[in-house]
Amino acid sequence: MDINKITYIINGAIFEVNRILGPGFLEKVYENALLIELRERGLRVENQVPIDVNYKGTNVGEYIADLLVEDKVIVELKTVEKLTKFHEAQLLNYLKATGHKVGLLVNFQKEKAEINRMVLNLPEGHDSFSSVKSTDENV
């Protein structure tokens, strides 16, 4: 499936979750609701996906991505008053570590969910620094 189609479906799911739940819940509540909504819309989605960062074959760190959709789009969820450069850097690290090109940074703390689409352009010949472990957790 085309990445633009995937992000279009994800955006619709985010708006539906936000419409029903509104602001004020913990991040995990939105994660679980979005997991259900994305699967109902026919997308393959994993949550709490470990991302190992390797340096010369040695694991030097690990991140946990909130959602990985269709093995193409990383979705990072927040419930904060304001998204910051730190939140953007977090998602960019996930993209850089996995080699995925597109991520969505979502803040559910507002009346209307805030969605920032981020695209990573890796240098020529650069794949990634890590591997993504598949851990499909059910709600």
PDB file of C-alpha atoms in Angstrom:
ATOM      1  CA  MET A   1       0.000   0.000   0.000  1.00  0.00           C
ATOM      2  CA  ASP A   2       1.225   3.503  -0.865  1.00  0.00           C
ATOM      3  CA  ILE A   3       2.658   5.416   2.097  1.00  0.00           C
ATOM      4  CA  ASN A   4       0.390   8.422   1.439  1.00  0.00           C
ATOM      5  CA  LYS A   5      -2.668   6.153   1.559  1.00  0.00           C
ATOM      6  CA  ILE A   6      -1.405   4.641   4.835  1.00  0.00           C
ATOM      7  CA  THR A   7      -0.897   8.050   6.462  1.00  0.00           C
ATOM      8  CA  TYR A   8      -4.314   9.189   5.184  1.00  0.00           C
ATOM      9  CA  ILE A   9      -5.949   6.195   6.908  1.00  0.00           C
ATOM     10  CA  ILE A  10      -3.899   6.791  10.074  1.00  0.00           C
ATOM     11  CA  ASN A  11      -4.973  10.459  10.147  1.00  0.00           C
ATOM     12  CA  GLY A  12      -8.622   9.433   9.878  1.00  0.00           C
ATOM     13  CA  ALA A  13      -8.178   6.957  12.723  1.00  0.00           C
ATOM     14  CA  ILE A  14      -6.495   9.622  14.873  1.00  0.00           C
ATOM     15  CA  PHE A  15      -9.377  12.036  14.312  1.00  0.00           C
ATOM     16  CA  GLU A  16     -11.907   9.328  15.178  1.00  0.00           C
ATOM     17  CA  VAL A  17     -10.114   8.433  18.428  1.00  0.00           C
ATOM     18  CA  ASN A  18      -9.827  12.126  19.300  1.00  0.00           C
ATOM     19  CA  ARG A  19     -13.507  12.738  18.493  1.00  0.00           C
ATOM     20  CA  ILE A  20     -14.654   9.920  20.776  1.00  0.00           C
ATOM     21  CA  LEU A  21     -12.188  10.258  23.663  1.00  0.00           C
ATOM     22  CA  GLY A  22     -11.278  13.946  23.572  1.00  0.00           C
ATOM     23  CA  PRO A  23      -8.274  15.228  25.540  1.00  0.00           C
ATOM     24  CA  GLY A  24      -7.292  14.332  29.089  1.00  0.00           C
ATOM     25  CA  PHE A  25      -6.375  10.652  29.097  1.00  0.00           C
ATOM     26  CA  LEU A  26      -2.956   9.065  29.496  1.00  0.00           C
ATOM     27  CA  GLU A  27      -0.940   8.256  26.380  1.00  0.00           C
ATOM     28  CA  LYS A  28      -1.538   4.501  26.776  1.00  0.00           C
ATOM     29  CA  VAL A  29      -5.321   4.989  26.473  1.00  0.00           C
ATOM     30  CA  TYR A  30      -4.903   6.693  23.091  1.00  0.00           C
ATOM     31  CA  GLU A  31      -2.393   4.057  21.996  1.00  0.00           C
ATOM     32  CA  ASN A  32      -4.834   1.242  22.762  1.00  0.00           C
ATOM     33  CA  ALA A  33      -7.752   3.038  21.095  1.00  0.00           C
ATOM     34  CA  LEU A  34      -5.689   3.853  18.005  1.00  0.00           C
ATOM     35  CA  LEU A  35      -4.497   0.249  17.795  1.00  0.00           C
ATOM     36  CA  ILE A  36      -8.130  -0.901  17.685  1.00  0.00           C
ATOM     37  CA  GLU A  37      -9.152   1.790  15.186  1.00  0.00           C
ATOM     38  CA  LEU A  38      -6.269   1.095  12.789  1.00  0.00           C
ATOM     39  CA  ARG A  39      -6.938  -2.636  12.801  1.00  0.00           C
ATOM     40  CA  GLU A  40     -10.639  -2.004  12.160  1.00  0.00           C
ATOM     41  CA  ARG A  41      -9.556  -0.004   9.116  1.00  0.00           C
ATOM     42  CA  GLY A  42      -7.588  -2.993   7.821  1.00  0.00           C
ATOM     43  CA  LEU A  43      -4.045  -1.903   8.631  1.00  0.00           C
ATOM     44  CA  ARG A  44      -1.344  -4.116  10.121  1.00  0.00           C
ATOM     45  CA  VAL A  45      -0.156  -2.421  13.281  1.00  0.00           C
ATOM     46  CA  GLU A  46       2.227  -3.312  16.096  1.00  0.00           C
ATOM     47  CA  ASN A  47       2.586  -1.445  19.362  1.00  0.00           C
ATOM     48  CA  GLN A  48       5.495  -0.923  21.757  1.00  0.00           C
ATOM     49  CA  VAL A  49       7.970  -2.008  19.077  1.00  0.00           C
ATOM     50  CA  PRO A  50      11.586  -2.334  20.298  1.00  0.00           C
ATOM     51  CA  ILE A  51      14.194  -0.735  18.043  1.00  0.00           C
ATOM     52  CA  ASP A  52      17.778  -1.852  18.608  1.00  0.00           C
ATOM     53  CA  VAL A  53      20.530   0.573  17.632  1.00  0.00           C
ATOM     54  CA  ASN A  54      23.687  -1.232  16.540  1.00  0.00           C
ATOM     55  CA  TYR A  55      27.220   0.031  16.101  1.00  0.00           C
ATOM     56  CA  LYS A  56      29.613  -2.303  14.272  1.00  0.00           C
ATOM     57  CA  GLY A  57      27.427  -5.254  15.170  1.00  0.00           C
ATOM     58  CA  THR A  58      27.071  -4.336  18.841  1.00  0.00           C
ATOM     59  CA  ASN A  59      23.826  -3.148  20.400  1.00  0.00           C
ATOM     60  CA  VAL A  60      24.479   0.335  21.788  1.00  0.00           C
ATOM     61  CA  GLY A  61      20.938   1.359  22.623  1.00  0.00           C
ATOM     62  CA  GLU A  62      17.248   0.651  22.351  1.00  0.00           C
ATOM     63  CA  TYR A  63      14.164   2.719  21.716  1.00  0.00           C
ATOM     64  CA  ILE A  64      10.495   1.745  21.934  1.00  0.00           C
ATOM     65  CA  ALA A  65       8.195   3.062  19.196  1.00  0.00           C
ATOM     66  CA  ASP A  66       4.542   3.461  20.167  1.00  0.00           C
ATOM     67  CA  LEU A  67       3.145   2.141  16.869  1.00  0.00           C
ATOM     68  CA  LEU A  68       4.512   0.735  13.630  1.00  0.00           C
ATOM     69  CA  VAL A  69       1.910   0.675  10.857  1.00  0.00           C
ATOM     70  CA  GLU A  70       2.237  -1.574   7.791  1.00  0.00           C
ATOM     71  CA  ASP A  71       5.961  -1.839   8.611  1.00  0.00           C
ATOM     72  CA  LYS A  72       6.317   1.606   6.997  1.00  0.00           C
ATOM     73  CA  VAL A  73       5.088   4.397   9.282  1.00  0.00           C
ATOM     74  CA  ILE A  74       6.166   5.011  12.877  1.00  0.00           C
ATOM     75  CA  VAL A  75       3.545   6.758  15.013  1.00  0.00           C
ATOM     76  CA  GLU A  76       4.719   8.410  18.228  1.00  0.00           C
ATOM     77  CA  LEU A  77       1.978   9.501  20.628  1.00  0.00           C
ATOM     78  CA  LYS A  78       2.084  12.282  23.212  1.00  0.00           C
ATOM     79  CA  THR A  79      -0.275  13.877  25.708  1.00  0.00           C
ATOM     80  CA  VAL A  80       1.564  17.121  26.424  1.00  0.00           C
ATOM     81  CA  GLU A  81       0.627  20.788  26.566  1.00  0.00           C
ATOM     82  CA  LYS A  82       2.975  21.561  23.670  1.00  0.00           C
ATOM     83  CA  LEU A  83       5.089  19.448  21.320  1.00  0.00           C
ATOM     84  CA  THR A  84       8.765  20.399  21.482  1.00  0.00           C
ATOM     85  CA  LYS A  85      11.937  19.924  19.446  1.00  0.00           C
ATOM     86  CA  PHE A  86      12.750  17.083  21.867  1.00  0.00           C
ATOM     87  CA  HIS A  87       9.621  15.191  20.754  1.00  0.00           C
ATOM     88  CA  GLU A  88      10.513  15.776  17.100  1.00  0.00           C
ATOM     89  CA  ALA A  89      14.080  14.579  17.721  1.00  0.00           C
ATOM     90  CA  GLN A  90      12.727  11.441  19.389  1.00  0.00           C
ATOM     91  CA  LEU A  91      10.721  10.499  16.292  1.00  0.00           C
ATOM     92  CA  LEU A  92      13.616  11.397  13.979  1.00  0.00           C
ATOM     93  CA  ASN A  93      15.861   9.083  16.018  1.00  0.00           C
ATOM     94  CA  TYR A  94      13.350   6.262  15.505  1.00  0.00           C
ATOM     95  CA  LEU A  95      13.242   6.926  11.764  1.00  0.00           C
ATOM     96  CA  LYS A  96      17.018   7.161  11.493  1.00  0.00           C
ATOM     97  CA  ALA A  97      17.538   4.000  13.539  1.00  0.00           C
ATOM     98  CA  THR A  98      15.097   1.934  11.468  1.00  0.00           C
ATOM     99  CA  GLY A  99      15.532   3.426   8.018  1.00  0.00           C
ATOM    100  CA  HIS A 100      11.787   4.110   7.808  1.00  0.00           C
ATOM    101  CA  LYS A 101      11.089   7.284   5.876  1.00  0.00           C
ATOM    102  CA  VAL A 102       7.846   8.594   7.401  1.00  0.00           C
ATOM    103  CA  GLY A 103       6.645   9.114  10.944  1.00  0.00           C
ATOM    104  CA  LEU A 104       3.722  10.850  12.597  1.00  0.00           C
ATOM    105  CA  LEU A 105       4.074  12.726  15.881  1.00  0.00           C
ATOM    106  CA  VAL A 106       0.635  13.003  17.487  1.00  0.00           C
ATOM    107  CA  ASN A 107      -0.452  15.063  20.487  1.00  0.00           C
ATOM    108  CA  PHE A 108      -3.845  14.154  21.963  1.00  0.00           C
ATOM    109  CA  GLN A 109      -3.762  16.811  24.717  1.00  0.00           C
ATOM    110  CA  LYS A 110      -5.619  19.425  22.658  1.00  0.00           C
ATOM    111  CA  GLU A 111      -9.315  19.546  21.717  1.00  0.00           C
ATOM    112  CA  LYS A 112      -8.220  18.802  18.155  1.00  0.00           C
ATOM    113  CA  ALA A 113      -5.388  16.258  17.869  1.00  0.00           C
ATOM    114  CA  GLU A 114      -2.131  17.772  16.625  1.00  0.00           C
ATOM    115  CA  ILE A 115      -0.414  15.693  13.922  1.00  0.00           C
ATOM    116  CA  ASN A 116       3.100  16.418  12.634  1.00  0.00           C
ATOM    117  CA  ARG A 117       4.243  14.363   9.644  1.00  0.00           C
ATOM    118  CA  MET A 118       7.999  13.909   9.556  1.00  0.00           C
ATOM    119  CA  VAL A 119       9.996  12.608   6.598  1.00  0.00           C
ATOM    120  CA  LEU A 120      13.580  11.401   6.900  1.00  0.00           C
ATOM    121  CA  ASN A 121      15.932  11.664   3.952  1.00  0.00           C
ATOM    122  CA  LEU A 122      18.917   9.414   4.624  1.00  0.00           C
ATOM    123  CA  PRO A 123      22.214  10.065   2.808  1.00  0.00           C
ATOM    124  CA  GLU A 124      22.995   7.982  -0.285  1.00  0.00           C
ATOM    125  CA  GLY A 125      24.103   4.461   0.633  1.00  0.00           C
ATOM    126  CA  HIS A 126      22.907   4.762   4.225  1.00  0.00           C
ATOM    127  CA  ASP A 127      20.287   2.269   5.311  1.00  0.00           C
ATOM    128  CA  SER A 128      19.915   2.424   9.076  1.00  0.00           C
ATOM    129  CA  PHE A 129      21.659   1.771  12.350  1.00  0.00           C
ATOM    130  CA  SER A 130      19.389  -0.920  13.665  1.00  0.00           C
ATOM    131  CA  SER A 131      16.765  -3.551  13.356  1.00  0.00           C
ATOM    132  CA  VAL A 132      13.141  -3.462  14.424  1.00  0.00           C
ATOM    133  CA  LYS A 133      11.953  -6.393  16.492  1.00  0.00           C
ATOM    134  CA  SER A 134       8.387  -7.404  15.728  1.00  0.00           C
ATOM    135  CA  THR A 135       6.307  -7.732  18.913  1.00  0.00           C
ATOM    136  CA  ASP A 136       2.646  -7.565  18.027  1.00  0.00           C
ATOM    137  CA  GLU A 137       1.001  -6.832  21.394  1.00  0.00           C
ATOM    138  CA  ASN A 138      -2.749  -7.132  21.567  1.00  0.00           C
ATOM    139  CA  VAL A 139      -4.864  -4.799  23.652  1.00  0.00           C
TER     140      VAL A 139
END
